[in-house]
Tab-separated table of C-alpha atoms and ligand atoms in Angstrom:
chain	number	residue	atom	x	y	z
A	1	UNK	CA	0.000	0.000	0.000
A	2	UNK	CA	1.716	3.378	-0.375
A	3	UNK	CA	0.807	5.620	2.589
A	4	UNK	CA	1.423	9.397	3.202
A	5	UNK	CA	2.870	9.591	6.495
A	6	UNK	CA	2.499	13.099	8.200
A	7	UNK	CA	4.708	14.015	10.879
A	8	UNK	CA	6.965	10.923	9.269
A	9	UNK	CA	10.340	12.945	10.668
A	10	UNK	CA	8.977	13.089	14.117
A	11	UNK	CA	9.393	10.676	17.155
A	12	UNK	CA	6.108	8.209	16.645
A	13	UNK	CA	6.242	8.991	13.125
A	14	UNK	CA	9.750	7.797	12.280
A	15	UNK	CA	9.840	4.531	13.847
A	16	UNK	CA	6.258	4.020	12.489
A	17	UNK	CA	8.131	4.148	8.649
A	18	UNK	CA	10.508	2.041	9.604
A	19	UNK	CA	7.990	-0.840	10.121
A	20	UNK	CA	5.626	0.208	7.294
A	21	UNK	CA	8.794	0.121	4.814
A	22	UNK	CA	10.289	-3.257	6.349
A	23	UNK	CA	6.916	-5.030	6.256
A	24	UNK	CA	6.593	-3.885	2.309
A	25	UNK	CA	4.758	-0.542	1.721
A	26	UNK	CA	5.419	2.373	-0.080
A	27	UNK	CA	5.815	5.607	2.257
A	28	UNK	CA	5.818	9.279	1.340
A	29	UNK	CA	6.888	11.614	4.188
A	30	UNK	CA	5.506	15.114	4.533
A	31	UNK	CA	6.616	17.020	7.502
A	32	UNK	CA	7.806	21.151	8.079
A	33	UNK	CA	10.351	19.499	10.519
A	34	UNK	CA	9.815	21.872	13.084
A	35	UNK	CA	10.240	19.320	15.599
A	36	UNK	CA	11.005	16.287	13.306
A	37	UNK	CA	14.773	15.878	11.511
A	38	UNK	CA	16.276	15.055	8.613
A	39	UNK	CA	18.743	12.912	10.489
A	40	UNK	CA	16.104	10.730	11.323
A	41	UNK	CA	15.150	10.225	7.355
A	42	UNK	CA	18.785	9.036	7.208
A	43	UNK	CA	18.629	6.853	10.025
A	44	UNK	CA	15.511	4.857	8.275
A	45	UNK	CA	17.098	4.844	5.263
A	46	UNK	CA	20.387	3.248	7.417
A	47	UNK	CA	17.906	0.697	9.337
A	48	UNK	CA	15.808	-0.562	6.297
A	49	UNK	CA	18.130	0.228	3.700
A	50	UNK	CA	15.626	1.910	1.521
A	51	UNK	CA	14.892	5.442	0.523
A	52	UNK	CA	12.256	7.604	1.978
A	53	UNK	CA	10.475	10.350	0.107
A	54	UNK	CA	10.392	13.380	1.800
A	55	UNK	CA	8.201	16.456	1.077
A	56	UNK	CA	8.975	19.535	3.339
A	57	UNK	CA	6.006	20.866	3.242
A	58	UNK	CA	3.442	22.048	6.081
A	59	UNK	CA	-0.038	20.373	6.504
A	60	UNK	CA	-1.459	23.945	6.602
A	61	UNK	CA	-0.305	24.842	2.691
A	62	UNK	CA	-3.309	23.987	0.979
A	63	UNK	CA	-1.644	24.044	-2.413
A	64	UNK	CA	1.476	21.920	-1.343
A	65	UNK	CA	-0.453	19.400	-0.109
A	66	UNK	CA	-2.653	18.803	-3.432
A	67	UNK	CA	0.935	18.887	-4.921
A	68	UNK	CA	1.616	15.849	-2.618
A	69	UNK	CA	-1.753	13.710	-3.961
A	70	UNK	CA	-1.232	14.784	-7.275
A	71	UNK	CA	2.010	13.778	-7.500
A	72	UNK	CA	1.771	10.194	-5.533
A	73	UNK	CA	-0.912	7.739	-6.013
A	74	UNK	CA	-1.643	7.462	-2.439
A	75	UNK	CA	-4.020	5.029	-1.247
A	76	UNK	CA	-3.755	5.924	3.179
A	77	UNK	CA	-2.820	8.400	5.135
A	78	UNK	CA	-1.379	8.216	8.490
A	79	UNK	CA	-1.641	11.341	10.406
A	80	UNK	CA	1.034	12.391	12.778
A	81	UNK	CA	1.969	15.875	12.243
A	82	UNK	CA	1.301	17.998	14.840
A	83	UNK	CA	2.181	19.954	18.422
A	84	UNK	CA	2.546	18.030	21.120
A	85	UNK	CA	3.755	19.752	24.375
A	86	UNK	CA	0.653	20.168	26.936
A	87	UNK	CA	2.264	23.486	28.914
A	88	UNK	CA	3.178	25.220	25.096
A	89	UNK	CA	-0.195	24.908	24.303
A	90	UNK	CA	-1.644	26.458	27.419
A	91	UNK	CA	0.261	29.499	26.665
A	92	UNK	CA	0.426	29.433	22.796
A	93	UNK	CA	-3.273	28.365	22.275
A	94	UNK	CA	-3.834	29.625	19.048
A	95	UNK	CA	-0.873	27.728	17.466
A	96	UNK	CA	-2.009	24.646	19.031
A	97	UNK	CA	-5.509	25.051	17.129
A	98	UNK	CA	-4.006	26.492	14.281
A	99	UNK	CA	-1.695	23.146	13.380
A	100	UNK	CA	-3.743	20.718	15.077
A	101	UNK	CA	-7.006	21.788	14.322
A	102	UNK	CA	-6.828	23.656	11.105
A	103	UNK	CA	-4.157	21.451	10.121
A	104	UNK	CA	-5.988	18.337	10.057
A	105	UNK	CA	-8.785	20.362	8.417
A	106	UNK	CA	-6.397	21.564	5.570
A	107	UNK	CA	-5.275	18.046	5.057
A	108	UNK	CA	-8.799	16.749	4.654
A	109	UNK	CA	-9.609	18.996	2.054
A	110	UNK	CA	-6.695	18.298	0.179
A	111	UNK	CA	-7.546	14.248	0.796
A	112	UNK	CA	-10.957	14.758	-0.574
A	113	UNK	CA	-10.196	17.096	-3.363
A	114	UNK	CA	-7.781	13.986	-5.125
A	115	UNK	CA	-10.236	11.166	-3.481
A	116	UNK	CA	-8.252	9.933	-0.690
A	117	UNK	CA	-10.441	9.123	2.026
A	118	UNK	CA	-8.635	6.636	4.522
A	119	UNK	CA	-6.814	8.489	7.341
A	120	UNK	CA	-5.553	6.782	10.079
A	121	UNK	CA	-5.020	9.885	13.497
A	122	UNK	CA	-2.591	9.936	15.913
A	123	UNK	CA	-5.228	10.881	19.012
A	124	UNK	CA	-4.553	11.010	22.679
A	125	UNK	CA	-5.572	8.955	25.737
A	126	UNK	CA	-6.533	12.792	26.946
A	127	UNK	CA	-9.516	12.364	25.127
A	128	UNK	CA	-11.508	10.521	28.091
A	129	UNK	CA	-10.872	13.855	30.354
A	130	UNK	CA	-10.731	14.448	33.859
A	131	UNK	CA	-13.416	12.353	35.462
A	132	UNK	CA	-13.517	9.119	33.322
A	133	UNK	CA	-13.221	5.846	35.479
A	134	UNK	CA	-10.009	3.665	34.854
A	135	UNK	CA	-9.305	1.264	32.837
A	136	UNK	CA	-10.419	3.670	29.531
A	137	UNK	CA	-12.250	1.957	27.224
A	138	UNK	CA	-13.503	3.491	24.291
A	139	UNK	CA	-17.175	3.107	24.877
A	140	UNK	CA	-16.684	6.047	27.070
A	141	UNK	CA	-17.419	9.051	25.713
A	142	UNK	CA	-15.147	12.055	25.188
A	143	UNK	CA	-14.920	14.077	28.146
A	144	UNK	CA	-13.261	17.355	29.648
A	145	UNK	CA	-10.197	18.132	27.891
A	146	UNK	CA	-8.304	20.311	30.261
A	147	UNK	CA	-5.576	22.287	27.705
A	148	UNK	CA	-5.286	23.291	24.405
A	149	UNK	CA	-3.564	20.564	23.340
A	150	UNK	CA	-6.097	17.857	24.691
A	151	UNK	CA	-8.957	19.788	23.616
A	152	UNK	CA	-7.660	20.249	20.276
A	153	UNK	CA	-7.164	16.375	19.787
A	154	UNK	CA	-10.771	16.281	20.553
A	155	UNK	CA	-12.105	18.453	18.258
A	156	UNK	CA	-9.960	16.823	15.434
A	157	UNK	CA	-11.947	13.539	16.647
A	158	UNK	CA	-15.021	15.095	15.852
A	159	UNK	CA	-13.998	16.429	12.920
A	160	UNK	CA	-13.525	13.494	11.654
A	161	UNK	CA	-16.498	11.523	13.232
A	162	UNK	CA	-18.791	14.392	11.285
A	163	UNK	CA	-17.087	14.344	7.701
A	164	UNK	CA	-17.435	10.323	8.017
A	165	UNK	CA	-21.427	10.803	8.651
A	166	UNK	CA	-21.604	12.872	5.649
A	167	UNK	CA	-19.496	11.082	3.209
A	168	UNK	CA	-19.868	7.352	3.530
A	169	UNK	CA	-17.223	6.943	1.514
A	170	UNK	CA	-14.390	8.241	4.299
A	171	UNK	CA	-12.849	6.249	6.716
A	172	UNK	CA	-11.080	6.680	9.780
A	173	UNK	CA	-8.905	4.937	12.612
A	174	UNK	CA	-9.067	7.001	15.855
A	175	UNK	CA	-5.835	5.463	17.788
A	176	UNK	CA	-5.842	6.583	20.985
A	177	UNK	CA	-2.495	6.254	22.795
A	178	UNK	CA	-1.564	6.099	25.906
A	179	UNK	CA	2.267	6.835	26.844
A	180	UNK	CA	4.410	6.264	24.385
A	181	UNK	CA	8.498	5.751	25.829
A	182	UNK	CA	11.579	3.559	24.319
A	183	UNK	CA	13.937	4.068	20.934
A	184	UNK	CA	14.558	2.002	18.153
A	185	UNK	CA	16.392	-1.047	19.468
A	186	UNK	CA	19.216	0.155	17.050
A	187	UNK	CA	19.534	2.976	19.199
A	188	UNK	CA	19.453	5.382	15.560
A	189	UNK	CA	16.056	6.514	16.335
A	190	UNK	CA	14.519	8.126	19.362
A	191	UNK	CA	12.902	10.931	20.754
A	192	UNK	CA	14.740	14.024	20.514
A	193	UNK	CA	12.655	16.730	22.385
A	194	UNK	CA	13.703	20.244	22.482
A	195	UNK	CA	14.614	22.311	25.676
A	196	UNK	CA	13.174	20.930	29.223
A	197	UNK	CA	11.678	17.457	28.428
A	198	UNK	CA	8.611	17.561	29.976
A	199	UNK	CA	7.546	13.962	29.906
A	200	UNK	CA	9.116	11.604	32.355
A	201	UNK	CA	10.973	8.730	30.476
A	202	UNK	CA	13.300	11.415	28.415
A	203	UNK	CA	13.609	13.353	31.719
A	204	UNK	CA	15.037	10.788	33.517
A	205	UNK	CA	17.290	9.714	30.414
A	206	UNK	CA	18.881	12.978	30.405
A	207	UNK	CA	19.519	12.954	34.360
A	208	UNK	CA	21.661	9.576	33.660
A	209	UNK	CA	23.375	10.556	30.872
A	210	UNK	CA	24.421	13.555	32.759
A	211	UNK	CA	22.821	16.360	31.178
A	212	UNK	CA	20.491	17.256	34.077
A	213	UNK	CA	21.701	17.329	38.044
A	214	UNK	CA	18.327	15.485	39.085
A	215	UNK	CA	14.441	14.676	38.488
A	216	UNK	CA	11.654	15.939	39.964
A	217	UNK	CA	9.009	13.285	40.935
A	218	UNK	CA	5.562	15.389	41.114
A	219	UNK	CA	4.086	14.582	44.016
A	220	UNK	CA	4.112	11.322	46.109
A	221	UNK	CA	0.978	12.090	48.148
A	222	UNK	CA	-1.931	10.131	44.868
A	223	UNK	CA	-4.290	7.686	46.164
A	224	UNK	CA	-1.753	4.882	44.650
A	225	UNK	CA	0.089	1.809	45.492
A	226	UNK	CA	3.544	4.291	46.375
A	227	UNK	CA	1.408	7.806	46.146
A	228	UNK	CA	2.589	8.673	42.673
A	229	UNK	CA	1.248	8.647	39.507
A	230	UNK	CA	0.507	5.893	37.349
A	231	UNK	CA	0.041	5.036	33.368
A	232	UNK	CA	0.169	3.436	30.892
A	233	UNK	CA	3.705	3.002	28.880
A	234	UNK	CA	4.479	1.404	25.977
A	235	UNK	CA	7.026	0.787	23.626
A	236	UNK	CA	6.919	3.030	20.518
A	237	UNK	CA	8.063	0.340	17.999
A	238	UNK	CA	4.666	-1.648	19.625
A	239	UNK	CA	2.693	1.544	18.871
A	240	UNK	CA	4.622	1.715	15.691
A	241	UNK	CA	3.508	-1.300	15.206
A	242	UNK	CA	-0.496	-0.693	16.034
A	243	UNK	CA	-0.519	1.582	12.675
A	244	UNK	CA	0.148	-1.660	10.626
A	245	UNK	CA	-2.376	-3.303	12.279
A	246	UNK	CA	-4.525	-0.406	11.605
A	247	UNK	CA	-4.419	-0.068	7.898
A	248	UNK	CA	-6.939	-3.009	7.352
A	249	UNK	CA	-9.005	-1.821	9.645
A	250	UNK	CA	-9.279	1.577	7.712
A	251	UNK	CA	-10.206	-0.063	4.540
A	252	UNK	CA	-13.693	-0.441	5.960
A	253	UNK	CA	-15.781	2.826	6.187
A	254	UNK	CA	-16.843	4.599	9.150
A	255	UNK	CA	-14.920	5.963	12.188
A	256	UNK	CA	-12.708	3.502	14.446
A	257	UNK	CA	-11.738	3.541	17.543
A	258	UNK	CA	-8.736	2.385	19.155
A	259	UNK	CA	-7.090	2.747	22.420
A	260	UNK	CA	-3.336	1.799	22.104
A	261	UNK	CA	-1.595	0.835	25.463
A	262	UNK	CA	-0.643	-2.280	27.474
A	263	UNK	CA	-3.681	-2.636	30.040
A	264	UNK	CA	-1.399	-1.489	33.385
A	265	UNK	CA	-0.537	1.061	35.183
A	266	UNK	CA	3.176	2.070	36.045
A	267	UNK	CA	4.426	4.490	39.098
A	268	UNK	CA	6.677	7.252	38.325
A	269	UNK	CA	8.754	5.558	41.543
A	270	UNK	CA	8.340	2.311	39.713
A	271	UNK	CA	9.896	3.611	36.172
A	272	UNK	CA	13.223	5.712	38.206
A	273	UNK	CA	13.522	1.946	40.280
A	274	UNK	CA	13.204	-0.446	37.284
A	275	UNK	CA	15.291	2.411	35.114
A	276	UNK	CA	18.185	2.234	37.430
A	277	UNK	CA	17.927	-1.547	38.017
A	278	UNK	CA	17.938	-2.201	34.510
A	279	UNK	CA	20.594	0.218	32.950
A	280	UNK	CA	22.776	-0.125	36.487
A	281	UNK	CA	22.666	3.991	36.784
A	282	UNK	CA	21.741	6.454	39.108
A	283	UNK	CA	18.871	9.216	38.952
A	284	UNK	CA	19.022	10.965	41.627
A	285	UNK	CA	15.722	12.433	42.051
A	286	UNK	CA	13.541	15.144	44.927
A	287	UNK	CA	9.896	14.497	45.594
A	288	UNK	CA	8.370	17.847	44.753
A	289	UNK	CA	4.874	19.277	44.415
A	290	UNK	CA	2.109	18.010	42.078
A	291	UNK	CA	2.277	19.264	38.488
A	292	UNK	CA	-1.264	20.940	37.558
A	293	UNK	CA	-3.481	19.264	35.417
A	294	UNK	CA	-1.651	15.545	36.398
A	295	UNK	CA	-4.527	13.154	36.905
A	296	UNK	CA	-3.546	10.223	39.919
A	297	UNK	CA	-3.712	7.042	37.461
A	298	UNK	CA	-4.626	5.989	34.144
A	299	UNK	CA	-4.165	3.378	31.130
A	300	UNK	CA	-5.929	1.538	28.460
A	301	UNK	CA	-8.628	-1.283	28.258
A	302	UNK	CA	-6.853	-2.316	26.091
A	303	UNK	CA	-8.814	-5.320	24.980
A	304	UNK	CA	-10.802	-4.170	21.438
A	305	UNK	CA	-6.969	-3.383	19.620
A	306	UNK	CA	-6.417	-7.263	20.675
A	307	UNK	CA	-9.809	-8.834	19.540
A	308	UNK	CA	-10.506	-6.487	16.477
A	309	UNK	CA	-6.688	-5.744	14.915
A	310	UNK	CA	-4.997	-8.801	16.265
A	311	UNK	CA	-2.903	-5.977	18.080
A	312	UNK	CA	-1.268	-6.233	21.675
A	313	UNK	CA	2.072	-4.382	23.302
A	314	UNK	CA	4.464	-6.984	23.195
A	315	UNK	CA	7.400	-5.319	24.881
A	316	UNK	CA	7.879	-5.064	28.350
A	317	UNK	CA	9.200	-2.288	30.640
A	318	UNK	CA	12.263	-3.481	30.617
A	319	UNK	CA	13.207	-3.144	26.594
A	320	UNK	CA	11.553	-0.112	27.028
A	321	UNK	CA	13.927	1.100	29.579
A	322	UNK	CA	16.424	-0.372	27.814
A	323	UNK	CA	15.931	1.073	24.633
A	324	UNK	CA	15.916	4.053	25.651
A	325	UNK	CA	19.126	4.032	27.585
A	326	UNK	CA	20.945	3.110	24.111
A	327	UNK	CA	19.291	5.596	22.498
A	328	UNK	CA	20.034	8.404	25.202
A	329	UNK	CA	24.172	6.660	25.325
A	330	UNK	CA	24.435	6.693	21.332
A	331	UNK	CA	22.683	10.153	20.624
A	332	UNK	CA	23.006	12.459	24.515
A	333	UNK	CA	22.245	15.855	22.401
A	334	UNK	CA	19.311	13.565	20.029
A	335	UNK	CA	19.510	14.478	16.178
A	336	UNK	CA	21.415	17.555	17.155
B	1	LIG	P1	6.846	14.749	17.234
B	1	LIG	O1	6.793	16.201	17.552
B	1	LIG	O2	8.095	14.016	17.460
B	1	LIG	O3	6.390	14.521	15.718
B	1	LIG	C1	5.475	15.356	15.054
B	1	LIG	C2	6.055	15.695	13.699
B	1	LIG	O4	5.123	16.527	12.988
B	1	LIG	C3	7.368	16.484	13.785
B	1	LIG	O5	8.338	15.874	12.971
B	1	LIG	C4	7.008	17.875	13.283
B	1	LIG	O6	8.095	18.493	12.625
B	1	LIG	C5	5.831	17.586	12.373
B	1	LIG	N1	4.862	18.693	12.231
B	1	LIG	C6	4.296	19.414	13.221
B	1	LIG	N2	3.442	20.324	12.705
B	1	LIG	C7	3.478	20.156	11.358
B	1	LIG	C8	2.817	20.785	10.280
B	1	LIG	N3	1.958	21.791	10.488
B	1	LIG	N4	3.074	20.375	9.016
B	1	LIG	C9	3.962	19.367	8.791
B	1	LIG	N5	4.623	18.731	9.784
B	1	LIG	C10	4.385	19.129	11.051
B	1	LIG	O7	5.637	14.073	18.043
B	1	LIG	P2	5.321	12.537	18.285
B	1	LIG	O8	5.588	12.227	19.703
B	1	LIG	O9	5.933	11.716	17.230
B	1	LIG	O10	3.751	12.560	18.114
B	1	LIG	C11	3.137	12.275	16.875
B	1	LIG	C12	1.628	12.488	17.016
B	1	LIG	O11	1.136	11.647	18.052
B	1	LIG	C13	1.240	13.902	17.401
B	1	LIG	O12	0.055	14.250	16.711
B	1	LIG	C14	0.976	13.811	18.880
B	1	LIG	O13	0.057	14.784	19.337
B	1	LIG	C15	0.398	12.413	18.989
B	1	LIG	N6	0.549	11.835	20.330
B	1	LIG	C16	1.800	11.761	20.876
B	1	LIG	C17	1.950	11.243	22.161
B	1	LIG	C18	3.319	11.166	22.797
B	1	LIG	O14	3.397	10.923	23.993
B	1	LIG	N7	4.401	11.341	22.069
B	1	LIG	C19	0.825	10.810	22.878
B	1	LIG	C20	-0.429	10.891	22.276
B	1	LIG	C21	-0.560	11.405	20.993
B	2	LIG	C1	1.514	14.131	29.236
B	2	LIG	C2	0.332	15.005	28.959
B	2	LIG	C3	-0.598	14.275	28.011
B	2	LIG	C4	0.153	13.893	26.739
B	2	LIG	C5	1.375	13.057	27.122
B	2	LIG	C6	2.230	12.725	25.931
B	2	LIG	C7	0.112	16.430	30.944
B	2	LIG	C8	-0.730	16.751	32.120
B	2	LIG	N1	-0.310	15.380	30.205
B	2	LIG	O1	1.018	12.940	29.822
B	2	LIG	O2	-1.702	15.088	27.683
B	2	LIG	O3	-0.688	13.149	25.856
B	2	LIG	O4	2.184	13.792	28.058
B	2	LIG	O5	2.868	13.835	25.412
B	2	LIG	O6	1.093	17.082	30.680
B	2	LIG	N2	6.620	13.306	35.932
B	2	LIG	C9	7.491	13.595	36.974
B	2	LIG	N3	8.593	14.339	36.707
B	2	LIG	C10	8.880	14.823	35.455
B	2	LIG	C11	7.994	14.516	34.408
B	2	LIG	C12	6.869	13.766	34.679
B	2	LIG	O7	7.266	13.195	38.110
B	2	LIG	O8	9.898	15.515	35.299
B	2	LIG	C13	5.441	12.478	36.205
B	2	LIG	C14	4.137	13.193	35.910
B	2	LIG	O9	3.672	13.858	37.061
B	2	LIG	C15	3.241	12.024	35.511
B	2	LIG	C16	4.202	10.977	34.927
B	2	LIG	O10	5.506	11.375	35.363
B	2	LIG	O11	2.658	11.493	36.640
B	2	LIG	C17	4.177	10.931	33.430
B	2	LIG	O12	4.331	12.252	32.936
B	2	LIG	P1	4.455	12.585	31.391
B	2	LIG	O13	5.527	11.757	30.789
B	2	LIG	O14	4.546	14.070	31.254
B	2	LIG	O15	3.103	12.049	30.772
B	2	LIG	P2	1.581	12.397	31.158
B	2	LIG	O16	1.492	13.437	32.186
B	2	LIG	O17	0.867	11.128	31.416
């Protein structure tokens, strides 16, 4: 199948080509690289030992993008491109709509102007909201987003739900995941955030490897097991994985949804102990105060992926640890 990966020079995106070019598809990249890298096109290229087309182009550009589907008969889309960083978009709303939102919109109309109609979204496990009862499952409706960023994976949901009840002839995978941690087990590809991290797993990487003095655990006072916070990780070449398992699924029409995540819950005390255990390296951490907007626990029922695509999370926490101790070892500044 040849599929038009956006966001293909990104972190999810990247090691998602990898497994869409060793398992035999065709793969155009678009992507502005304002977060993604060329380096990483190189390292695919090194891993598979094909060549990727890339199109720098941004989703937003109308008239780039019809360039794209007039240029390459493509049959999918997979939909990555996008902001990701839940504090940026508190205080940079508007770009957060703008390339999420409008993005996605821009996108569609470019799909349905050359007849593409199978997209296949990168959404969130913020989708359920504030309140929703653990384990998610995706009977449960939407609820309150509580940022920009959330909110604005929500409305691209609906979006899509509404142009698939007017057109028939659309369809759409939803894939909902949960949190996504681990590198290539080359250790070429990886994620390479910019500034602070402020996720957990490439926090604590950068702590090891030296480049921070220590981590801040938010908050050990949660109604959990050891009082902090809990989710669901999982390796990204499983969730890589999950979007070839997908594409059949988007050859029917209608709307899909899929929540992508292992089933259990993980302590932030848990991932610093099995890190250290695993990789034989110190992170000094400081319990501090709770971050805003952190919810006590949460992952994935994770059971309609494993009935309906034949998908499950295969890795455990310890290649995922792993993984992304080579990766943070091979690469300490990323792409950079
Ligand atoms: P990433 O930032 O590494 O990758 C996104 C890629 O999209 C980057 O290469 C960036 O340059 C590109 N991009 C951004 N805006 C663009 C635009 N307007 N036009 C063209 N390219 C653009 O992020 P990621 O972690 O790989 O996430 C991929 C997708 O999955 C995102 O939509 C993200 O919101 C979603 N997601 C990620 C996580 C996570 O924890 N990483 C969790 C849930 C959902
Ligand atoms: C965050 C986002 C979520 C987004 C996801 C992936 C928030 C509130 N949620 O999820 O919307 O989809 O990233 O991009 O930002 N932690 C520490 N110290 C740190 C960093 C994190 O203790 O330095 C803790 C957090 O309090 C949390 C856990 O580690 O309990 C995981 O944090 P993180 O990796 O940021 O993921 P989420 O908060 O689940």
């Amino acid at each position: 199948m040849q599929v038009l990966v956006t966001g293909g020079a990104g972190y999810i995106g990247s090691h998602t080509v990898v497994e869409l070019l060793q398992a035999g598809h065709s793969v155009v990249v678009v992507d502005n690289l304002c977060n993604g890298s060329e380096v990483a096109l190189q390292r695919i290229e090194k891993i598979t030992g094909q060549s990727v087309r890339f199109i720098r182009a941004d989703i937003r550009d109308r008239q780039a993008m019809d360039g794209v589907f007039s240029r390459h008969d493509i049959e999918t889309v997979i939909h990555f491109a996008g902001l990701k960083a839940v504090g940026e978009s508190v205080s940079r709303p508007l770009d957060y709509y703008e390339n999420n939102f409008y993005g996605t919109l821009v996108l569609c109309q470019a799909m349905e102007a050359a007849g593409v109609r199978r997209l296949v979204f990168s959404s969130s496990a913020t989708v359920y909201g504030e309140e929703a009862p653990v384990p998610y499952v995706e009977t449960m409706p939407r609820g309150t987003t509580s940022n920009p960023y959330g909110t604005s994976k929500a409305m691209v949901e609906k979006l899509l739900e509404d142009l698939v009840s007017a057109n028939a002839r659309w369809s759409v995978v939803l894939l909902r995941y949960f949190n996504p941690i681990g590198a290539h087990p080359s250790g070429w590809l990886g994620e390479c955030p910019q500034g602070i991290p402020n996720n957990l797993m490439p926090f604590i990487a950068q702590v090891a490897v030296g480049r921070r003095e220590r981590l801040s655990i938010f908050g050990d006072d949660y109604p959990t097991a050891d009082g902090t916070c809990e989710r669901d990780y999982l390796h990204v070449v499983d969730l890589a994985l999950g979007h070839l398992k997908a594409l059949p699924a988007v050859l029917e029409p209608g709307v899909s949804i899929y929540n992508l995540g292992t089933g259990q819950g993980v302590s932030v005390l848990a991932m610093v102990n099995s890190f250290m255990r695993v990789t034989g390296v110190d992170v000094p951490y400081l319990i501090t105060s709770r971050r805003a907007g952190d919810l006590p626990a949460f992952w994935a029922d994770a059971g309609k992926a494993r009935r309906k695509l034949g998908w499950t999370a295969e890795r455990g926490l310890d290649d995922m640890l792993m993984d992304t101790w080579r990766w943070q070892c091979k690469n300490p500044y990323g792409y950079r």
